[in-house]
Short mmCIF file of C-alpha atoms and ligand atoms in Angstrom, two decimals:
data_model
loop_
_atom_site.label_atom_id
_atom_site.label_comp_id
_atom_site.label_asym_id
_atom_site.label_seq_id
_atom_site.Cartn_x
_atom_site.Cartn_y
_atom_site.Cartn_z
CA MET A 3 24.02 11.31 69.31
CA ALA A 4 21.48 9.31 67.19
CA SER A 5 23.22 7.52 64.27
CA LEU A 6 22.07 8.12 60.66
CA PRO A 7 20.71 5.07 58.80
CA PHE A 8 23.59 5.36 56.32
CA ASP A 9 26.03 4.84 59.15
CA SER A 10 24.57 1.41 59.65
CA LEU A 11 25.32 0.41 56.06
CA SER A 12 28.71 -1.10 55.54
CA SER A 13 30.84 0.39 52.85
CA ALA A 14 30.69 -2.96 51.06
CA THR A 15 26.87 -2.69 50.83
CA LEU A 16 27.14 0.88 49.55
CA THR A 17 29.64 -0.15 46.92
CA ALA A 18 27.40 -2.99 45.87
CA CYS A 19 24.44 -0.62 45.46
CA PHE A 20 26.49 1.83 43.42
CA SER A 21 27.85 -0.95 41.22
CA PHE A 22 24.34 -2.28 40.65
CA ALA A 23 23.06 1.21 39.70
CA ALA A 24 26.04 1.78 37.42
CA SER A 25 25.54 -1.59 35.76
CA LEU A 26 21.85 -0.73 35.13
CA CYS A 27 22.87 2.61 33.61
CA LEU A 28 25.47 0.91 31.47
CA LEU A 29 23.00 -1.75 30.35
CA TYR A 30 20.50 0.96 29.47
CA ILE A 31 23.15 2.88 27.46
CA ILE A 32 24.24 -0.31 25.62
CA LEU A 33 20.62 -1.28 24.83
CA HIS A 34 19.82 2.25 23.79
CA GLU A 35 22.83 2.43 21.50
CA ALA A 36 22.03 -0.97 20.02
CA LEU A 37 18.30 -0.40 19.56
CA ALA A 38 17.60 3.31 19.15
CA PRO A 39 17.61 4.86 15.66
CA ALA A 40 20.65 6.87 14.51
CA HIS A 41 19.24 10.28 15.34
CA ALA A 42 18.65 9.35 18.97
CA HIS A 43 22.11 7.80 19.74
CA PHE A 44 24.01 9.23 22.78
CA LEU A 45 27.36 8.13 21.54
CA ALA A 46 27.19 8.37 17.77
CA LEU A 47 30.63 7.81 16.31
CA ARG A 48 30.09 10.15 13.37
CA ARG A 49 28.14 12.63 15.52
CA LYS A 50 26.22 15.07 13.43
CA LYS A 51 23.56 17.58 14.42
CA TRP A 52 20.59 15.63 13.20
CA ARG A 53 17.55 17.92 13.10
CA LEU A 54 14.22 16.23 12.61
CA PRO A 55 10.67 17.57 12.45
CA ALA A 56 8.67 17.55 15.70
CA GLY A 57 6.55 14.59 16.72
CA PRO A 58 4.80 13.16 19.76
CA PRO A 59 6.96 12.28 22.76
CA GLY A 60 7.75 8.62 23.16
CA LEU A 61 9.08 6.22 25.81
CA PRO A 62 12.71 5.11 26.34
CA LEU A 63 13.84 2.27 24.05
CA ILE A 64 10.50 1.87 22.24
CA GLY A 65 9.76 5.45 21.25
CA ASN A 66 6.21 5.78 19.87
CA LEU A 67 5.83 2.06 19.20
CA HIS A 68 3.07 1.56 21.83
CA GLN A 69 1.04 4.40 20.32
CA TRP A 70 1.50 3.08 16.79
CA ARG A 71 0.54 -0.48 17.73
CA SER A 72 -2.62 0.56 19.54
CA ALA A 73 -3.62 2.93 16.65
CA ARG A 74 -3.19 0.38 13.90
CA ARG A 75 -5.52 -2.14 15.44
CA SER A 76 -8.32 -0.97 13.19
CA SER A 77 -9.06 1.73 10.61
CA VAL A 78 -11.40 3.33 13.12
CA THR A 79 -8.41 4.15 15.36
CA LEU A 80 -5.71 4.40 12.64
CA LEU A 81 -7.20 7.27 10.57
CA PRO A 82 -7.79 9.68 13.54
CA TYR A 83 -4.29 8.91 14.78
CA LEU A 84 -2.62 9.59 11.40
CA THR A 85 -4.70 12.71 10.93
CA SER A 86 -3.84 13.99 14.39
CA LEU A 87 -0.11 13.58 13.66
CA ALA A 88 -0.39 16.18 10.85
CA ALA A 89 -0.97 18.81 13.56
CA TYR A 90 2.85 18.82 14.06
CA GLY A 91 3.36 20.49 10.67
CA GLU A 92 4.21 19.46 7.12
CA MET A 93 6.28 16.57 8.48
CA THR A 94 6.03 14.55 11.69
CA THR A 95 8.72 12.31 13.22
CA LEU A 96 7.87 9.08 14.94
CA THR A 97 10.49 6.87 16.60
CA LEU A 98 9.38 3.26 16.32
CA GLY A 99 11.80 0.88 17.94
CA SER A 100 15.04 1.25 15.91
CA LYS A 101 13.32 3.10 13.10
CA THR A 102 12.82 6.77 12.37
CA TRP A 103 9.64 7.43 10.45
CA VAL A 104 8.94 10.86 8.99
CA LEU A 105 5.38 11.24 7.90
CA LEU A 106 4.86 13.59 4.93
CA ASN A 107 1.65 15.53 5.53
CA THR A 108 1.34 17.87 2.53
CA PRO A 109 1.62 17.42 -1.26
CA ARG A 110 4.47 19.96 -1.29
CA VAL A 111 6.85 17.89 0.86
CA VAL A 112 5.79 14.64 -0.84
CA ASN A 113 6.81 16.16 -4.11
CA GLU A 114 10.12 17.44 -2.66
CA ILE A 115 11.14 14.25 -0.90
CA ILE A 116 9.58 11.37 -2.84
CA ASN A 117 9.65 12.81 -6.35
CA LYS A 118 12.40 15.36 -6.64
CA ARG A 119 14.74 13.41 -4.37
CA GLY A 120 13.60 10.04 -5.71
CA SER A 121 17.17 9.07 -6.54
CA ILE A 122 17.97 8.83 -2.79
CA THR A 123 14.53 7.89 -1.37
CA HIS A 124 13.77 4.70 -3.35
CA GLN A 125 14.96 2.09 -0.84
CA ARG A 126 12.69 -0.24 1.12
CA PRO A 127 13.81 -0.82 4.71
CA PRO A 128 14.50 -4.28 6.08
CA MET A 129 11.43 -6.17 7.38
CA PRO A 130 12.54 -9.55 8.68
CA ILE A 131 8.95 -10.75 9.24
CA ALA A 132 6.75 -9.17 6.54
CA SER A 133 9.36 -9.35 3.75
CA ASP A 134 12.02 -12.02 4.57
CA LEU A 135 9.81 -14.65 6.17
CA ILE A 136 6.14 -14.09 5.15
CA SER A 137 7.19 -13.12 1.55
CA ARG A 138 10.36 -15.27 1.37
CA GLY A 139 12.08 -12.03 0.37
CA LYS A 140 10.26 -11.98 -2.99
CA ARG A 141 7.22 -9.70 -2.83
CA SER A 142 8.24 -6.86 -5.11
CA VAL A 143 6.48 -4.12 -3.16
CA LEU A 144 8.76 -4.75 -0.08
CA ARG A 145 12.02 -5.78 -1.85
CA PRO A 146 15.19 -3.73 -1.33
CA THR A 147 16.17 -1.81 -4.47
CA ALA A 148 19.08 -4.05 -5.58
CA VAL A 149 16.87 -7.13 -6.02
CA TRP A 150 13.69 -5.13 -6.94
CA LEU A 151 15.03 -3.46 -10.10
CA GLU A 152 14.86 -6.45 -12.44
CA GLY A 153 11.23 -7.23 -11.61
CA ARG A 154 10.32 -3.58 -11.92
CA ARG A 155 11.88 -3.47 -15.40
CA VAL A 156 9.53 -6.25 -16.53
CA MET A 157 6.50 -4.75 -14.75
CA HIS A 158 6.88 -1.57 -16.86
CA HIS A 159 5.20 -3.54 -19.59
CA LEU A 160 1.99 -2.87 -17.64
CA LEU A 161 2.38 0.89 -18.33
CA ASN A 162 3.04 0.58 -22.08
CA GLY A 163 0.69 1.78 -24.76
CA SER A 164 -0.13 -1.27 -26.85
CA PRO A 165 -0.73 -3.85 -24.09
CA LEU A 166 -2.82 -1.21 -22.33
CA LYS A 167 -5.19 -1.20 -25.30
CA THR A 168 -5.72 -4.94 -25.08
CA TYR A 169 -6.06 -4.84 -21.31
CA GLY A 170 -8.67 -2.09 -21.74
CA GLU A 171 -10.77 -4.34 -23.91
CA TRP A 172 -10.67 -6.98 -21.17
CA GLN A 173 -11.64 -4.48 -18.54
CA GLU A 174 -14.72 -3.57 -20.63
CA LEU A 175 -15.59 -7.24 -21.06
CA GLU A 176 -15.29 -8.11 -17.35
CA SER A 177 -17.33 -5.04 -16.35
CA ILE A 178 -20.34 -6.43 -18.27
CA GLN A 179 -20.29 -9.46 -15.97
CA MET A 180 -20.33 -7.04 -13.00
CA LEU A 181 -23.34 -5.16 -14.41
CA ALA A 182 -25.20 -8.48 -14.89
CA SER A 183 -24.44 -9.54 -11.32
CA TYR A 184 -25.65 -6.17 -10.03
CA LEU A 185 -28.91 -6.70 -11.93
CA PHE A 186 -29.57 -10.14 -10.44
CA GLN A 187 -28.16 -9.71 -6.93
CA PRO A 188 -27.95 -6.00 -6.10
CA GLU A 189 -27.62 -6.70 -2.37
CA LYS A 190 -24.25 -8.32 -3.04
CA TRP A 191 -22.79 -5.23 -4.75
CA TYR A 192 -19.55 -5.53 -2.74
CA ALA A 193 -19.05 -9.14 -3.87
CA HIS A 194 -19.44 -8.10 -7.50
CA HIS A 195 -16.77 -5.40 -7.01
CA TYR A 196 -14.45 -8.04 -5.61
CA ARG A 197 -15.03 -10.35 -8.53
CA TYR A 198 -14.63 -7.58 -11.14
CA ALA A 199 -11.37 -6.34 -9.62
CA ASN A 200 -9.99 -9.86 -9.38
CA SER A 201 -11.23 -11.08 -12.76
CA VAL A 202 -9.65 -8.19 -14.59
CA LEU A 203 -6.29 -8.69 -12.87
CA HIS A 204 -6.39 -12.45 -13.48
CA ARG A 205 -7.14 -11.99 -17.12
CA ILE A 206 -4.38 -9.38 -17.55
CA VAL A 207 -1.71 -11.17 -15.56
CA LEU A 208 -2.49 -14.86 -16.05
CA GLY A 209 -4.62 -14.74 -19.21
CA GLU A 210 -7.71 -16.32 -17.68
CA GLY A 211 -10.89 -14.99 -16.12
CA LEU A 212 -11.75 -15.93 -12.60
CA GLU A 213 -13.04 -19.40 -13.17
CA LYS A 214 -11.66 -21.10 -10.09
CA GLU A 215 -13.58 -22.77 -7.28
CA THR A 216 -14.81 -20.36 -4.58
CA ALA A 217 -12.55 -22.05 -2.02
CA GLU A 218 -9.44 -21.30 -4.14
CA VAL A 219 -10.46 -17.67 -4.57
CA GLU A 220 -11.14 -17.36 -0.86
CA ASN A 221 -7.79 -18.89 -0.08
CA LEU A 222 -6.01 -16.28 -2.25
CA GLN A 223 -8.00 -13.50 -0.59
CA ARG A 224 -6.93 -14.87 2.85
CA VAL A 225 -3.30 -14.85 1.74
CA ILE A 226 -3.51 -11.24 0.53
CA ALA A 227 -5.28 -10.12 3.72
CA GLU A 228 -2.75 -11.94 5.92
CA PHE A 229 0.15 -10.26 4.12
CA LEU A 230 -1.39 -6.76 4.32
CA ARG A 231 -2.20 -7.24 8.03
CA ASN A 232 1.44 -8.04 8.78
CA ILE A 233 3.07 -4.98 7.17
CA ASN A 234 4.54 -2.72 9.90
CA ALA A 235 2.87 -4.85 12.52
CA ASN A 236 5.47 -7.07 14.16
CA ILE A 237 7.95 -6.05 16.84
CA VAL A 238 10.91 -7.71 15.04
CA ASP A 239 10.26 -5.53 11.96
CA PHE A 240 10.82 -2.48 14.16
CA TYR A 241 14.09 -3.90 15.54
CA PRO A 242 15.43 -5.55 12.35
CA GLN A 243 18.83 -6.03 13.90
CA LEU A 244 17.30 -8.91 15.86
CA ALA A 245 17.36 -10.89 12.61
CA SER A 246 21.16 -11.00 12.93
CA LEU A 247 20.99 -13.09 16.11
CA PRO A 248 21.95 -16.71 15.72
CA LYS A 249 19.01 -18.60 14.18
CA PHE A 250 18.44 -20.77 17.28
CA LEU A 251 17.70 -17.64 19.29
CA GLN A 252 15.14 -16.41 16.80
CA PHE A 253 12.20 -18.17 18.42
CA TRP A 254 9.71 -16.24 16.31
CA ARG A 255 10.92 -17.61 12.98
CA ARG A 256 9.00 -20.85 12.89
CA GLY A 257 5.45 -19.50 12.79
CA TRP A 258 6.25 -16.86 10.16
CA ASP A 259 8.27 -19.30 8.08
CA LYS A 260 5.23 -21.54 8.02
CA MET A 261 3.03 -18.68 6.90
CA GLY A 262 5.56 -17.89 4.13
CA LEU A 263 5.48 -21.44 2.89
CA ASP A 264 1.70 -21.50 2.99
CA HIS A 265 1.50 -18.26 0.90
CA CYS A 266 4.06 -19.67 -1.56
CA GLU A 267 2.01 -22.86 -1.99
CA ALA A 268 -1.22 -20.86 -2.49
CA PHE A 269 0.51 -18.78 -5.22
CA MET A 270 1.97 -21.88 -6.82
CA SER A 271 -1.49 -23.46 -7.28
CA TRP A 272 -2.42 -20.48 -9.55
CA TRP A 273 0.99 -20.07 -11.18
CA ALA A 274 1.97 -23.64 -12.12
CA PRO A 275 -0.80 -24.35 -14.66
CA VAL A 276 -0.22 -20.99 -16.42
CA LYS A 277 3.51 -21.52 -16.60
CA LYS A 278 2.98 -25.03 -17.99
CA ALA A 279 0.61 -23.67 -20.66
CA CYS A 280 3.18 -21.01 -21.59
CA GLU A 281 5.85 -23.69 -21.96
CA GLU A 282 3.58 -25.85 -24.09
CA GLY A 283 2.59 -22.91 -26.29
CA THR A 284 -1.10 -23.18 -25.38
CA ALA A 285 -1.38 -20.14 -23.08
CA PRO A 286 -3.65 -17.21 -24.10
CA PRO A 287 -2.13 -13.70 -24.24
CA SER A 288 -1.27 -12.28 -20.82
CA PHE A 289 1.38 -10.33 -18.93
CA VAL A 290 3.01 -13.63 -17.92
CA ARG A 291 3.13 -15.02 -21.45
CA ASP A 292 3.96 -11.83 -23.34
CA ALA A 293 6.24 -10.04 -20.89
CA LEU A 294 7.45 -12.03 -17.90
CA LEU A 295 8.23 -15.31 -19.66
CA ALA A 296 8.71 -13.97 -23.18
CA LYS A 297 12.24 -14.71 -24.52
CA GLU A 298 12.70 -11.13 -25.73
CA THR A 299 12.24 -9.76 -22.23
CA ARG A 300 15.26 -11.69 -20.96
CA TYR A 301 14.02 -11.78 -17.40
CA THR A 302 16.80 -12.99 -15.21
CA GLY A 303 14.85 -13.82 -12.04
CA SER A 304 14.23 -17.33 -10.75
CA ASP A 305 10.97 -19.22 -11.32
CA GLU A 306 9.83 -18.42 -7.79
CA GLU A 307 10.65 -14.72 -8.25
CA ALA A 308 8.60 -14.70 -11.48
CA MET A 309 5.71 -16.26 -9.62
CA TYR A 310 5.82 -13.64 -6.83
CA LEU A 311 5.94 -10.92 -9.46
CA ALA A 312 2.81 -12.20 -11.18
CA MET A 313 0.82 -12.99 -8.06
CA GLY A 314 1.98 -9.83 -6.31
CA THR A 315 0.64 -7.77 -9.17
CA ILE A 316 -2.72 -9.54 -8.90
CA SER A 317 -2.77 -8.94 -5.15
CA ALA A 318 -1.74 -5.24 -5.32
CA GLY A 319 -4.12 -4.47 -8.15
CA SER A 320 -7.27 -6.28 -7.11
CA ASP A 321 -7.53 -5.26 -3.50
CA ASN A 322 -7.11 -1.54 -3.99
CA THR A 323 -9.49 -1.46 -6.95
CA ARG A 324 -12.14 -3.39 -4.98
CA MET A 325 -11.85 -0.97 -2.07
CA LEU A 326 -12.14 2.03 -4.34
CA LEU A 327 -15.32 0.69 -5.93
CA ASN A 328 -16.75 0.26 -2.45
CA THR A 329 -15.85 3.86 -1.75
CA LEU A 330 -17.74 4.90 -4.87
CA VAL A 331 -20.90 3.40 -3.35
CA MET A 332 -20.29 5.41 -0.15
CA ALA A 333 -19.78 8.56 -2.23
CA ALA A 334 -22.89 7.81 -4.31
CA LEU A 335 -25.05 7.60 -1.15
CA CYS A 336 -23.58 10.75 0.39
CA HIS A 337 -23.37 12.83 -2.79
CA PRO A 338 -26.08 11.75 -5.24
CA ASP A 339 -25.95 15.08 -7.11
CA ALA A 340 -22.44 14.33 -8.36
CA MET A 341 -23.57 10.93 -9.58
CA THR A 342 -26.47 12.44 -11.43
CA LYS A 343 -24.06 14.72 -13.26
CA ALA A 344 -21.90 11.77 -14.25
CA ARG A 345 -24.99 9.94 -15.59
CA GLU A 346 -26.01 13.03 -17.57
CA GLU A 347 -22.54 13.07 -19.13
CA ALA A 348 -22.83 9.39 -20.07
CA ASP A 349 -26.35 10.04 -21.46
CA ALA A 350 -24.93 12.82 -23.62
CA VAL A 351 -22.16 10.57 -24.94
CA CYS A 352 -24.09 7.32 -25.40
CA GLY A 353 -27.65 8.60 -25.76
CA ASN A 354 -30.19 7.97 -23.03
CA MET A 355 -30.91 4.25 -23.11
CA ALA A 356 -29.51 3.92 -26.56
CA GLY A 357 -28.27 0.42 -25.93
CA ARG A 358 -24.59 1.37 -25.84
CA LEU A 359 -22.48 1.45 -22.70
CA PRO A 360 -19.81 4.08 -22.09
CA GLY A 361 -16.32 2.70 -22.75
CA ILE A 362 -12.67 3.53 -22.84
CA GLY A 363 -12.96 5.24 -26.20
CA ASP A 364 -15.34 7.79 -24.57
CA ILE A 365 -12.83 8.96 -21.95
CA PRO A 366 -11.93 12.15 -23.78
CA LYS A 367 -15.64 13.07 -23.93
CA MET A 368 -16.23 12.32 -20.23
CA PRO A 369 -14.17 14.83 -18.27
CA TYR A 370 -16.66 15.01 -15.38
CA THR A 371 -16.62 11.23 -14.81
CA CYS A 372 -12.78 11.26 -14.96
CA ALA A 373 -12.79 14.03 -12.38
CA LEU A 374 -15.23 12.03 -10.29
CA VAL A 375 -12.79 9.09 -10.17
CA LYS A 376 -10.10 11.46 -8.91
CA GLU A 377 -12.35 12.98 -6.34
CA VAL A 378 -13.31 9.58 -4.91
CA LEU A 379 -9.56 8.69 -4.78
CA ARG A 380 -8.90 11.96 -2.92
CA TRP A 381 -11.98 11.94 -0.66
CA ARG A 382 -11.20 8.63 1.04
CA PRO A 383 -7.69 7.36 0.09
CA VAL A 384 -7.65 3.59 0.21
CA VAL A 385 -4.00 3.26 1.19
CA PRO A 386 -3.77 5.38 4.38
CA LEU A 387 0.02 5.19 4.64
CA VAL A 388 2.12 4.64 1.51
CA PRO A 389 4.91 2.12 2.35
CA GLN A 390 8.27 3.47 3.47
CA HIS A 391 10.67 5.17 1.11
CA GLN A 392 13.98 4.87 2.84
CA LEU A 393 16.77 7.44 2.53
CA ILE A 394 20.08 6.00 1.30
CA GLN A 395 22.29 8.93 2.29
CA ASP A 396 22.18 11.80 4.81
CA LEU A 397 19.95 14.64 3.59
CA ASP A 398 19.85 18.34 4.44
CA PHE A 399 16.42 19.69 3.61
CA GLU A 400 14.94 23.05 4.47
CA GLY A 401 16.85 23.35 7.79
CA TYR A 402 16.38 19.71 8.74
CA CYS A 403 19.14 17.11 8.69
CA PHE A 404 17.96 13.54 8.18
CA PRO A 405 20.35 10.58 8.66
CA ALA A 406 20.56 7.87 6.04
CA GLY A 407 18.06 5.17 6.95
CA THR A 408 15.22 7.60 7.75
CA GLU A 409 11.96 6.22 6.40
CA PHE A 410 9.57 8.62 4.70
CA LEU A 411 5.89 7.74 4.44
CA ILE A 412 3.09 9.52 2.63
CA ASN A 413 0.34 10.31 5.18
CA SER A 414 -2.39 9.96 2.54
CA PHE A 415 -5.36 11.42 4.35
CA PRO A 416 -3.83 14.82 5.34
CA VAL A 417 -2.10 15.00 1.98
CA ALA A 418 -5.30 14.35 0.03
CA HIS A 419 -7.21 16.79 2.22
CA ASN A 420 -4.68 19.58 1.75
CA VAL A 421 -7.06 21.40 -0.67
CA ASP A 422 -9.72 24.12 -0.43
CA GLY A 423 -12.84 22.67 1.14
CA PRO A 424 -11.34 19.26 1.93
CA ASN A 425 -14.63 17.78 3.12
CA VAL A 426 -16.62 19.04 0.20
CA PHE A 427 -17.11 16.35 -2.45
CA TRP A 428 -16.45 18.40 -5.55
CA PRO A 429 -15.19 16.63 -8.71
CA GLU A 430 -15.03 19.98 -10.54
CA ARG A 431 -11.88 20.79 -8.63
CA TRP A 432 -10.04 18.33 -10.97
CA MET A 433 -11.34 19.77 -14.22
CA ASP A 434 -8.12 21.36 -15.28
CA GLY A 435 -7.33 19.43 -18.43
CA ASN A 436 -5.54 16.71 -16.45
CA GLU A 437 -8.66 14.96 -15.17
CA ALA A 438 -7.85 11.77 -17.10
CA SER A 439 -4.51 11.38 -15.30
CA VAL A 440 -4.89 9.96 -11.81
CA THR A 441 -1.31 10.77 -10.74
CA GLN A 442 -1.54 14.50 -11.58
CA GLY A 443 -2.05 16.26 -8.26
CA LEU A 444 -2.79 13.05 -6.36
CA TRP A 445 -0.39 10.99 -4.32
CA VAL A 446 -2.57 7.98 -3.54
CA PHE A 447 -0.53 5.86 -5.94
CA GLY A 448 2.72 6.75 -4.18
CA GLY A 449 5.52 8.43 -6.13
CA GLY A 450 9.12 8.52 -7.23
CA ARG A 451 10.74 5.31 -8.53
CA ARG A 452 8.36 3.08 -6.55
CA VAL A 453 5.16 4.63 -7.83
CA CYS A 454 2.32 2.12 -8.34
CA VAL A 455 3.16 0.38 -11.56
CA GLY A 456 -0.53 -0.30 -12.25
CA TYR A 457 -1.81 3.28 -12.08
CA LYS A 458 -2.69 3.48 -15.77
CA LEU A 459 -4.54 0.21 -15.59
CA ALA A 460 -6.27 1.38 -12.41
CA GLN A 461 -7.33 4.57 -14.21
CA THR A 462 -9.21 2.79 -16.98
CA GLN A 463 -10.45 0.05 -14.69
CA LEU A 464 -12.05 2.55 -12.39
CA LEU A 465 -13.31 4.77 -15.12
CA VAL A 466 -15.10 1.98 -17.05
CA ALA A 467 -16.62 0.66 -13.82
CA PHE A 468 -17.72 4.06 -12.54
CA ALA A 469 -19.18 5.25 -15.85
CA ARG A 470 -21.06 2.00 -16.48
CA LEU A 471 -22.40 1.56 -12.92
CA LEU A 472 -23.63 5.12 -12.72
CA TYR A 473 -25.15 4.91 -16.23
CA CYS A 474 -27.08 1.75 -15.32
CA PHE A 475 -27.92 1.90 -11.62
CA ASP A 476 -29.15 4.16 -8.84
CA TYR A 477 -27.71 3.80 -5.34
CA ALA A 478 -30.01 4.14 -2.37
CA THR A 479 -30.06 2.84 1.17
CA VAL A 480 -32.79 0.35 1.93
CA SER A 481 -33.83 -0.84 5.39
CA LEU A 482 -32.58 -4.32 6.17
CA ALA A 483 -36.17 -5.53 6.56
CA ARG A 484 -36.79 -4.82 2.86
CA SER A 485 -33.39 -5.71 1.49
CA SER A 486 -34.24 -9.11 0.08
CA PHE A 487 -35.11 -7.61 -3.36
C1 HEM B 28 -7.12 2.19 -6.73
C2 HEM B 28 -6.17 1.54 -7.22
C3 HEM B 28 -4.72 1.46 -6.75
C4 HEM B 28 -4.13 2.18 -5.74
C5 HEM B 28 -4.70 3.26 -4.84
C6 HEM B 28 -2.72 1.71 -5.71
C7 HEM B 28 -1.77 2.17 -4.80
C8 HEM B 28 -0.46 1.73 -4.78
C9 HEM B 28 0.54 2.25 -3.89
C10 HEM B 28 0.38 3.39 -2.91
C11 HEM B 28 1.70 1.56 -4.13
C12 HEM B 28 3.05 1.77 -3.41
C13 HEM B 28 3.76 2.94 -4.09
C14 HEM B 28 4.95 3.47 -3.38
O1 HEM B 28 5.60 2.79 -2.65
O2 HEM B 28 5.30 4.68 -3.57
C15 HEM B 28 1.41 0.57 -5.13
C16 HEM B 28 2.32 -0.34 -5.61
C17 HEM B 28 1.98 -1.31 -6.56
N1 HEM B 28 0.83 -1.38 -7.28
FE1 HEM B 28 -0.83 -0.24 -7.03
N2 HEM B 28 -2.56 0.73 -6.67
C18 HEM B 28 -3.76 0.57 -7.35
C19 HEM B 28 -3.98 -0.27 -8.38
C20 HEM B 28 -3.11 -1.11 -8.93
C21 HEM B 28 -3.35 -1.98 -10.10
C22 HEM B 28 -4.63 -2.01 -10.90
C23 HEM B 28 -2.27 -2.73 -10.24
C24 HEM B 28 -2.02 -3.78 -11.27
C25 HEM B 28 -1.61 -3.73 -12.41
C26 HEM B 28 -1.27 -2.35 -9.21
C27 HEM B 28 -0.05 -2.86 -9.03
C28 HEM B 28 0.92 -2.46 -8.14
C29 HEM B 28 2.19 -3.09 -7.96
C30 HEM B 28 2.72 -4.30 -8.68
C31 HEM B 28 2.87 -2.35 -6.95
C32 HEM B 28 4.26 -2.62 -6.46
C33 HEM B 28 5.25 -1.96 -7.40
C34 HEM B 28 6.70 -2.35 -7.18
O3 HEM B 28 6.97 -3.28 -6.45
O4 HEM B 28 7.55 -1.63 -7.71
N3 HEM B 28 -1.84 -1.36 -8.48
N4 HEM B 28 0.09 0.72 -5.54
#
């Protein structure tokens, strides 16, 4: 009788094969338990029936990380990806390494989770690269709640009535420079937006206009861009437990440490002269002089923390405002009728060519222009994914059961487009008496306890710029051959 191949294997070889397979299985289970997020554990000690919203299938150990990383390479791939995820329903679950992300796709669930349950969804998750190394643990927008609170207390000054009045006057002043630059170099409209957004923030935060050398300004812009590019981008940030390995095993630290030091030095070159002037009593009014370093404020943070607070506010405020002004130009080219209406409103308030520009005092008389600002914010949200709001305790919500540690993110595009006629540019949809409040009905500034602390400043900054630009200029496309003006 012919012998089977198995017969030729010795029992020792078979045992070795089985032990190898068993070791592989065991290794997989150990790795899975160490790296997978709580809801996916096989052997959870406090096993609970976690129930999460649906989401795209992922791969073992990495989940949807490969999809996320290829989508976030550029906004051309990111926006369609984020929009497609909304097809799963009001919420979509992604497993990214050790993290559970739940994208919030409608205003209703954003309100429920981020606002109404803000007392348990205010945490920022650990980010060993973007926060601990690149930001030396001090950029407010990524700080965990315990160390974030003190800075946030001081930043509330930016939302107060009387400083806002002074800041409004500075916004009007800086906008005149932008109008003049438009007049002389219209082809560089985007550069004028950048300068306006930055100048206003510098004046408000540091007390000085943007009078630095171009190289210094470009260096700051590089630092801001580098930071933004590295949020939710690095593998270690998706497996934060790797940061607990002994330091000599963390081969990735060196490069990011270096970047952190470089950012710190760049910030210091702006901060040090202002701090010195404050100490010598020669500083002009500013957020730094009158709030952050003022004795009455009793800020308890270190000097470096104060610096990050000031420079972080400049970074957060200037980049978003700049992008929104660029979006206005896009809207003006696509929807000239809406711009004409805004100009007619300004004409009615200021008189056609009467030599007066619309200003902050005119806001109550310019509901259409206010609504236009909100429609531009809604039409193309400039922050596609609002940073994670992490859950600090288990949550039962509408049949779902989320473990503590779940990270909720506002999926801005589907949320902003959850309206009648989402693709129609129609400022009138906002004319409900709340048009002058950019957070009413809009989630582009985030929400809950972490809501953008500059939203009131952004509101006037955008309104002054929009009203004045549309009052003074027409937007039209010109062929490149004729664009030398
Ligand atoms: C179009 C304009 C703006 C948009 C769309 C925007 C959006 C945002 C968003 C989405 C967040 C995160 C909120 C969250 O986690 O829930 C944020 C945070 C922040 N924004 Fe804005 N922002 C704008 C303008 C400004 C301005 C003008 C300032 C400056 C005064 C500013 C200062 C900040 C700061 C300091 C934070 C971090 C707050 C914290 O750490 O607690 N933003 N912003």
